[in-house]
Amino acid sequence: ATGSAGRAKLRRDELPVAAGRSLADLALGKTVEWKRAVNKARSDAVTAVRVRHIVVDSREMAETLSEQLRGGGARFDELARLSTCAVTRDKGGEVGWSGIEDEHLDEYFPRNLREAAMATKPGDAFLGETPLGWHVVQVVDVFQTLMIDSNPRTKGLPGTGLSPQPLIRLLRASREDARSFRQLTAGEGGGGEGGGGE
């Protein structure tokens, strides 16, 4: 079948949906795939995390502290006084910024916890076991290295007859000649406002 503009229309039964699935399932599947890809890109871009932790002797105690934090019954820095970690106990459990390769933290915040923290969102907490005991770890902040893939706009601006110039080109050009920023943005020839053209 063709539409009014001569385009082919797909009928619902012609769409690539597996037997027993609906269009909503197909759309939801694409959304889930997209969210997974976004979350992976985010976690791959995390290069450091700011964390705090509480170290206790048993899983039960760690779970109790975690429940108190989630329920809002206590603040992290208050509960950190119960920690067996002498390095962070008096600082409210603050470990500070850490990356996976920060071996100097191994004595009190081992690598397996740093790896888990890198995949955790800010504000979230998790439990982890190490030879030191059970840790209640909260990620306070993350440092991400942004990978920006930018393609400069190349189409002319409507009604002006001008093509946009990448900012870096304009900045480099400003060192090489005495034209003003306005003249540089008017085009390569410099014949814009105040350019002295006839």
XYZ file of N, CA and C in Angstrom:
594
model
N 0.848 -1.189 0.000
C 0.000 0.000 0.000
C 0.879 1.232 0.000
N 0.389 2.296 -0.644
C 1.154 3.542 -0.653
C 0.315 4.630 -0.033
N 1.007 5.594 0.583
C 0.333 6.715 1.232
C 0.044 7.811 0.235
N -0.539 8.889 0.737
C -0.927 10.001 -0.129
C 0.271 10.691 -0.764
N 1.431 10.612 -0.170
C 2.615 11.254 -0.738
C 3.427 10.272 -1.575
N 2.849 9.110 -1.869
C 3.551 8.142 -2.696
C 4.518 7.269 -1.910
N 4.543 7.402 -0.589
C 5.436 6.586 0.233
C 4.769 5.252 0.537
N 5.569 4.231 0.648
C 5.026 2.919 0.994
C 4.686 2.905 2.475
N 3.497 2.380 2.774
C 3.081 2.256 4.170
C 3.255 0.804 4.585
N 3.763 0.607 5.791
C 3.851 -0.737 6.335
C 2.574 -1.043 7.093
N 2.103 -2.220 6.872
C 0.961 -2.649 7.673
C 1.490 -3.271 8.951
N 0.671 -3.231 9.970
C 1.071 -3.736 11.286
C 1.593 -5.176 11.198
N 0.943 -6.001 10.396
C 1.358 -7.400 10.309
C 2.656 -7.576 9.512
N 3.154 -6.510 8.855
C 4.393 -6.586 8.095
C 5.612 -6.139 8.909
N 5.381 -5.590 10.116
C 6.488 -5.110 10.943
C 7.288 -6.287 11.494
N 8.599 -6.097 11.679
C 9.461 -7.206 12.122
C 9.326 -7.495 13.613
N 8.174 -8.018 14.015
C 7.932 -8.356 15.413
C 7.852 -9.869 15.512
N 8.606 -10.444 16.424
C 8.616 -11.898 16.591
C 7.243 -12.387 17.038
N 6.962 -13.617 16.698
C 5.678 -14.211 17.081
C 5.520 -14.164 18.593
N 4.332 -13.796 19.039
C 4.057 -13.735 20.468
C 4.480 -12.435 21.130
N 5.053 -11.497 20.364
C 5.475 -10.212 20.918
C 4.633 -9.110 20.302
N 4.491 -8.034 21.035
C 3.723 -6.894 20.537
C 4.666 -5.775 20.109
N 4.108 -4.771 19.461
C 4.906 -3.596 19.105
C 5.460 -2.919 20.349
N 4.678 -2.924 21.434
C 5.139 -2.333 22.689
C 6.364 -3.072 23.199
N 6.370 -4.417 23.067
C 7.535 -5.200 23.480
C 8.756 -4.805 22.654
N 8.556 -4.618 21.349
C 9.643 -4.215 20.466
C 10.186 -2.854 20.874
N 9.301 -1.899 21.110
C 9.716 -0.554 21.520
C 10.402 -0.599 22.873
N 9.862 -1.365 23.815
C 10.452 -1.474 25.138
C 11.835 -2.111 25.050
N 11.973 -3.125 24.203
C 13.273 -3.774 24.015
C 14.316 -2.799 23.511
N 13.931 -1.955 22.547
C 14.864 -0.949 22.022
C 15.239 0.052 23.109
N 14.258 0.430 23.936
C 14.516 1.371 25.021
C 15.474 0.754 26.033
N 15.267 -0.501 26.370
C 16.124 -1.182 27.333
C 17.545 -1.280 26.780
N 17.670 -1.632 25.493
C 18.993 -1.702 24.863
C 19.676 -0.343 24.902
N 18.924 0.714 24.605
C 19.477 2.066 24.598
C 19.938 2.450 26.004
N 19.111 2.164 27.008
C 19.481 2.492 28.391
C 20.734 1.739 28.821
N 20.839 0.462 28.424
C 22.044 -0.315 28.740
C 23.280 0.330 28.112
N 23.147 0.734 26.855
C 24.271 1.362 26.165
C 24.665 2.677 26.832
N 23.682 3.473 27.238
C 23.963 4.743 27.917
C 24.646 4.486 29.254
N 24.127 3.543 30.037
C 24.724 3.238 31.333
C 26.142 2.700 31.193
N 26.383 1.885 30.163
C 27.734 1.378 29.938
C 28.677 2.516 29.574
N 28.218 3.421 28.708
C 29.050 4.562 28.330
C 29.352 5.431 29.545
N 28.348 5.617 30.404
C 28.571 6.411 31.617
C 29.588 5.747 32.525
N 29.416 4.445 32.781
C 30.334 3.783 33.704
C 31.729 3.659 33.100
N 31.834 3.511 31.770
C 33.152 3.476 31.137
C 33.850 4.821 31.240
N 33.066 5.901 31.307
C 33.646 7.236 31.366
C 34.043 7.641 32.781
N 33.587 6.896 33.792
C 33.931 7.222 35.180
C 35.385 6.838 35.411
N 36.192 7.820 35.825
C 37.604 7.564 36.062
C 37.963 7.639 37.537
N 37.097 8.215 38.345
C 37.336 8.290 39.784
C 36.001 8.484 40.496
N 35.958 8.069 41.747
C 34.759 8.242 42.568
C 35.169 8.795 43.924
N 34.284 9.606 44.488
C 34.491 10.083 45.857
C 33.581 9.238 46.735
N 34.182 8.517 47.672
C 33.423 7.571 48.482
C 33.680 7.770 49.967
N 32.750 7.215 50.722
C 32.941 7.084 52.154
C 32.483 5.683 52.531
N 33.020 5.178 53.636
C 32.666 3.805 54.016
C 32.661 3.651 55.529
N 31.994 2.587 55.932
C 31.956 2.166 57.331
C 32.334 0.694 57.315
N 33.309 0.317 58.118
C 33.745 -1.077 58.178
C 33.269 -1.670 59.506
N 32.579 -2.811 59.418
C 32.096 -3.517 60.610
C 32.459 -4.989 60.501
N 32.260 -5.727 61.599
C 32.698 -7.124 61.649
C 31.738 -8.117 61.017
N 30.460 -7.793 60.923
C 29.501 -8.796 60.429
C 28.602 -8.234 59.332
N 28.095 -9.140 58.524
C 27.163 -8.766 57.469
C 25.880 -8.194 58.079
N 25.419 -8.800 59.175
C 24.194 -8.340 59.826
C 24.324 -6.886 60.268
N 25.451 -6.538 60.847
C 25.670 -5.155 61.289
C 25.706 -4.214 60.083
N 26.364 -4.643 59.008
C 26.428 -3.819 57.792
C 25.036 -3.610 57.213
N 24.215 -4.658 57.188
C 22.850 -4.540 56.671
C 22.010 -3.615 57.547
N 22.192 -3.695 58.868
C 21.461 -2.825 59.790
C 21.819 -1.366 59.552
N 23.112 -1.088 59.413
C 23.558 0.289 59.156
C 23.029 0.784 57.810
N 23.056 -0.080 56.804
C 22.573 0.285 55.476
C 21.083 0.615 55.518
N 20.308 -0.167 56.270
C 18.872 0.099 56.406
C 18.615 1.428 57.105
N 19.420 1.733 58.131
C 19.268 3.008 58.835
C 19.556 4.185 57.905
N 20.560 4.022 57.058
C 20.894 5.086 56.101
C 19.773 5.271 55.086
N 19.272 4.158 54.553
C 18.196 4.233 53.564
C 16.929 4.829 54.149
N 16.627 4.468 55.382
C 15.420 4.949 56.022
C 15.527 6.379 56.537
N 16.722 6.945 56.497
C 16.912 8.321 56.960
C 16.989 8.436 58.475
N 17.157 7.308 59.165
C 17.213 7.327 60.619
C 18.510 7.869 61.180
N 19.554 7.900 60.354
C 20.849 8.390 60.829
C 21.645 8.930 59.647
N 22.574 9.813 59.955
C 23.465 10.349 58.925
C 24.701 9.456 58.823
N 25.300 9.451 57.635
C 26.460 8.592 57.400
C 27.591 8.920 58.369
N 27.879 10.214 58.546
C 28.997 10.586 59.414
C 28.772 10.176 60.867
N 27.520 10.131 61.304
C 27.217 9.661 62.662
C 27.493 8.168 62.796
N 27.040 7.398 61.799
C 27.239 5.950 61.835
C 28.711 5.576 61.633
N 29.461 6.431 60.971
C 30.877 6.148 60.714
C 31.678 6.052 62.012
N 31.167 6.606 63.087
C 31.851 6.513 64.397
C 31.934 5.063 64.873
N 31.061 4.206 64.335
C 31.054 2.790 64.701
C 32.061 1.974 63.891
N 32.683 2.581 62.895
C 33.578 1.884 61.981
C 34.832 1.389 62.676
N 35.321 0.233 62.228
C 36.588 -0.289 62.741
C 37.776 0.270 61.968
N 37.530 1.080 60.952
C 38.597 1.678 60.148
C 39.088 2.954 60.831
N 40.257 2.881 61.433
C 40.804 4.029 62.165
C 41.174 5.185 61.241
N 41.483 4.882 59.983
C 41.903 5.926 59.034
C 40.749 6.859 58.689
N 39.542 6.311 58.527
C 38.415 7.128 58.066
C 37.355 7.405 59.137
N 37.419 6.713 60.250
C 36.381 6.839 61.284
C 36.196 8.285 61.742
N 37.260 9.003 62.019
C 37.166 10.376 62.529
C 36.866 11.402 61.446
N 36.860 10.971 60.193
C 36.539 11.869 59.073
C 35.147 11.567 58.520
N 34.289 10.984 59.320
C 32.937 10.663 58.868
C 32.894 9.552 57.848
N 33.939 8.722 57.817
C 34.014 7.615 56.868
C 34.571 8.011 55.509
N 34.955 9.274 55.371
C 35.413 9.812 54.079
C 36.726 9.161 53.630
N 36.669 8.474 52.481
C 37.863 7.910 51.850
C 38.457 8.959 50.920
N 37.598 9.717 50.264
C 38.032 10.730 49.309
C 37.924 10.206 47.893
N 38.622 10.875 46.980
C 38.601 10.476 45.568
C 39.503 9.276 45.371
N 39.012 8.309 44.621
C 39.821 7.129 44.351
C 39.499 6.578 42.970
N 40.508 5.978 42.384
C 40.369 5.277 41.118
C 40.717 3.820 41.334
N 40.482 3.008 40.339
C 40.729 1.570 40.472
C 42.196 1.283 40.775
N 43.084 2.021 40.154
C 44.522 1.742 40.288
C 45.177 2.395 41.506
N 44.416 3.013 42.392
C 44.992 3.684 43.565
C 45.374 2.672 44.636
N 46.530 2.036 44.447
C 46.980 0.967 45.335
C 47.266 1.455 46.755
N 47.526 2.743 46.917
C 47.805 3.254 48.266
C 46.590 3.140 49.189
N 45.406 2.887 48.616
C 44.184 2.727 49.412
C 43.925 1.274 49.807
N 44.726 0.343 49.287
C 44.471 -1.085 49.504
C 44.398 -1.460 50.984
N 45.113 -0.753 51.845
C 45.134 -1.102 53.267
C 43.767 -0.956 53.927
N 42.947 -0.009 53.438
C 41.648 0.194 54.079
C 40.475 0.275 53.100
N 40.745 0.398 51.796
C 39.681 0.413 50.791
C 40.177 -0.376 49.578
N 40.071 -1.714 49.648
C 40.655 -2.591 48.631
C 40.078 -2.411 47.225
N 40.827 -2.923 46.274
C 40.521 -2.778 44.852
C 39.108 -3.253 44.482
N 38.662 -4.390 45.028
C 37.341 -4.902 44.647
C 36.244 -3.903 45.013
N 36.421 -3.150 46.096
C 35.440 -2.125 46.457
C 35.542 -0.919 45.523
N 36.764 -0.569 45.130
C 36.931 0.552 44.194
C 36.278 0.225 42.852
N 36.433 -1.020 42.398
C 35.813 -1.431 41.136
C 34.292 -1.362 41.231
N 33.741 -1.839 42.335
C 32.286 -1.798 42.514
C 31.800 -0.357 42.608
N 32.559 0.499 43.268
C 32.169 1.907 43.421
C 32.132 2.620 42.066
N 33.031 2.245 41.167
C 33.072 2.878 39.838
C 31.790 2.629 39.051
N 31.083 1.556 39.367
C 29.858 1.216 38.642
C 28.603 1.652 39.397
N 28.788 2.406 40.481
C 27.661 2.824 41.320
C 27.359 4.290 41.093
N 26.084 4.634 41.091
C 25.665 6.020 40.873
C 25.866 6.843 42.142
N 26.102 8.141 42.000
C 26.246 9.005 43.176
C 24.992 8.941 44.053
N 25.221 8.855 45.359
C 24.124 8.776 46.313
C 23.754 7.355 46.678
N 24.106 6.389 45.823
C 23.788 4.995 46.103
C 24.837 4.381 47.021
N 24.433 3.340 47.739
C 25.335 2.625 48.642
C 25.263 1.139 48.343
N 26.317 0.427 48.717
C 26.347 -1.022 48.548
C 27.159 -1.629 49.679
N 27.012 -2.934 49.833
C 27.777 -3.667 50.840
C 28.843 -4.487 50.137
N 30.013 -4.616 50.774
C 31.081 -5.425 50.212
C 31.907 -6.042 51.314
N 32.381 -7.251 51.047
C 33.197 -7.948 52.036
C 34.649 -7.969 51.593
N 35.546 -7.730 52.531
C 36.994 -7.812 52.302
C 37.605 -8.504 53.525
N 38.888 -8.797 53.488
C 39.526 -9.361 54.686
C 39.437 -8.431 55.908
N 39.163 -7.163 55.692
C 39.047 -6.207 56.795
C 37.689 -6.292 57.491
N 36.691 -6.853 56.826
C 35.342 -6.945 57.367
C 34.318 -6.588 56.304
N 33.138 -6.201 56.766
C 32.062 -5.794 55.864
C 32.051 -4.285 55.746
N 31.957 -3.802 54.512
C 31.976 -2.367 54.246
C 30.595 -1.909 53.783
N 30.136 -0.802 54.349
C 28.982 -0.091 53.812
C 29.608 1.067 53.042
N 29.488 1.048 51.721
C 30.158 2.029 50.869
C 29.112 2.921 50.222
N 29.320 4.223 50.321
C 28.434 5.177 49.663
C 29.250 6.002 48.681
N 28.771 6.064 47.445
C 29.416 6.895 46.426
C 28.830 8.299 46.559
N 29.694 9.266 46.824
C 29.269 10.643 47.027
C 29.230 11.396 45.698
N 30.238 11.151 44.856
C 30.350 11.875 43.590
C 31.166 11.037 42.623
N 31.045 11.322 41.340
C 31.844 10.639 40.328
C 32.543 11.669 39.449
N 33.697 11.283 38.935
C 34.427 12.101 37.977
C 34.392 11.347 36.663
N 33.804 11.975 35.651
C 33.690 11.336 34.347
C 34.526 12.079 33.325
N 35.163 11.322 32.459
C 35.859 11.895 31.329
C 34.876 11.872 30.166
N 34.468 13.037 29.728
C 33.481 13.114 28.657
C 34.148 12.899 27.316
N 33.536 12.054 26.535
C 34.009 11.791 25.178
C 33.062 12.511 24.232
N 33.442 13.678 23.794
C 32.559 14.457 22.947
C 32.950 14.256 21.498
N 32.013 13.735 20.741
C 32.215 13.545 19.311
C 31.357 14.596 18.631
N 31.976 15.681 18.257
C 31.219 16.805 17.727
C 31.503 16.976 16.245
N 30.452 17.099 15.490
C 30.581 17.406 14.075
C 30.109 18.834 13.873
N 30.995 19.716 13.412
C 30.587 21.106 13.247
C 29.477 21.254 12.211
N 28.642 22.214 12.438
C 27.545 22.491 11.515
C 28.124 23.084 10.234
N 27.654 22.594 9.106
C 28.207 23.072 7.842
C 27.175 23.756 6.963
N 25.903 23.616 7.280
C 24.866 24.277 6.484
C 24.881 25.774 6.744
N 24.543 26.535 5.725
C 24.445 27.980 5.881
C 23.314 28.366 6.815
N 23.473 29.471 7.492
C 22.423 29.948 8.381
C 21.322 30.571 7.539
N 20.055 30.262 7.812
C 18.957 30.760 6.980
C 18.902 32.287 6.956
N 18.775 32.832 5.755
C 18.583 34.273 5.591
C 19.830 35.114 5.676
N 20.993 34.518 5.985
C 22.202 35.333 6.133
C 23.194 35.106 5.009
N 23.123 33.924 4.403
C 24.097 33.595 3.370
C 25.454 33.236 3.957
N 25.540 33.122 5.278
C 26.802 32.799 5.942
C 26.845 31.335 6.342
N 28.025 30.768 6.278
C 28.223 29.414 6.796
C 28.888 29.531 8.154
N 28.461 28.740 9.109
C 29.084 28.815 10.434
C 30.539 28.384 10.378
N 31.338 28.999 11.191
C 32.755 28.672 11.273
C 33.020 28.010 12.619
N 33.755 26.899 12.651
C 34.089 26.296 13.939
C 34.845 27.305 14.805
N 34.509 27.359 16.075
C 35.107 28.324 16.993
C 36.621 28.204 17.018
N 37.133 26.994 16.977
C 38.579 26.825 17.036
C 39.257 27.499 15.847
N 38.623 27.432 14.663
C 39.191 28.091 13.485
C 39.175 29.604 13.673
N 38.092 30.112 14.237
C 37.999 31.551 14.478
C 39.044 32.009 15.489
N 39.245 31.232 16.535
C 40.236 31.605 17.545
C 41.648 31.571 16.983
N 41.928 30.540 16.198
C 43.263 30.464 15.584
C 43.477 31.628 14.617
N 42.456 31.954 13.841
C 42.567 33.041 12.868
C 42.760 34.379 13.569
N 42.179 34.556 14.764
C 42.282 35.842 15.441
C 43.710 36.147 15.856
N 44.533 35.148 16.016
C 45.941 35.385 16.350
C 46.729 35.835 15.122
N 46.241 35.438 13.942
C 46.987 35.669 12.727
C 46.638 36.976 12.017
N 45.487 37.546 12.297
C 45.159 38.821 11.666
C 44.448 39.721 12.671
N 44.264 40.965 12.294
C 43.745 41.960 13.224
C 42.243 42.176 13.118
N 41.532 41.332 12.348
C 40.086 41.522 12.235
C 39.400 41.263 13.574
N 38.287 41.955 13.784
C 37.519 41.765 15.014
C 36.776 40.431 14.952
N 36.234 40.024 16.096
C 35.456 38.791 16.152
C 34.265 38.865 15.209
N 33.603 40.016 15.171
C 32.442 40.198 14.287
C 32.870 40.045 12.829
N 34.012 40.607 12.478
C 34.487 40.479 11.105
C 34.849 39.034 10.779
N 35.442 38.343 11.749
C 35.796 36.944 11.522
C 34.550 36.093 11.316
N 33.492 36.375 12.067
C 32.280 35.579 11.950
C 31.491 35.922 10.705
N 31.810 37.048 10.046
C 31.088 37.452 8.840
C 31.512 36.634 7.630
N 32.615 35.927 7.717
C 33.020 35.091 6.588
C 34.512 35.139 6.389
N 34.978 34.286 5.500
C 36.406 34.153 5.239
C 37.017 35.412 4.653
N 36.276 36.149 3.806
C 36.837 37.300 3.115
C 36.930 38.551 3.973
N 36.246 38.589 5.104
C 36.310 39.760 5.958
C 35.506 40.920 5.436
N 34.578 40.687 4.503
C 33.826 41.782 3.918
C 32.533 42.074 4.656
N 32.410 41.688 5.911
C 31.200 41.916 6.683
C 31.146 43.339 7.170
N 30.378 43.569 8.241
C 30.212 44.908 8.814
C 31.581 45.490 9.141
N 31.792 46.694 8.763
C 33.037 47.392 9.091
C 34.241 46.835 8.361
N 34.005 46.005 7.338
C 35.115 45.379 6.631
C 35.692 46.259 5.561
N 35.131 47.422 5.335
C 35.679 48.359 4.346
C 35.271 48.041 2.948
N 34.341 47.084 2.738
C 33.914 46.775 1.385
C 32.984 47.827 0.856
N 32.840 47.879 -0.476
C 32.015 48.920 -1.085
C 30.624 48.464 -1.340
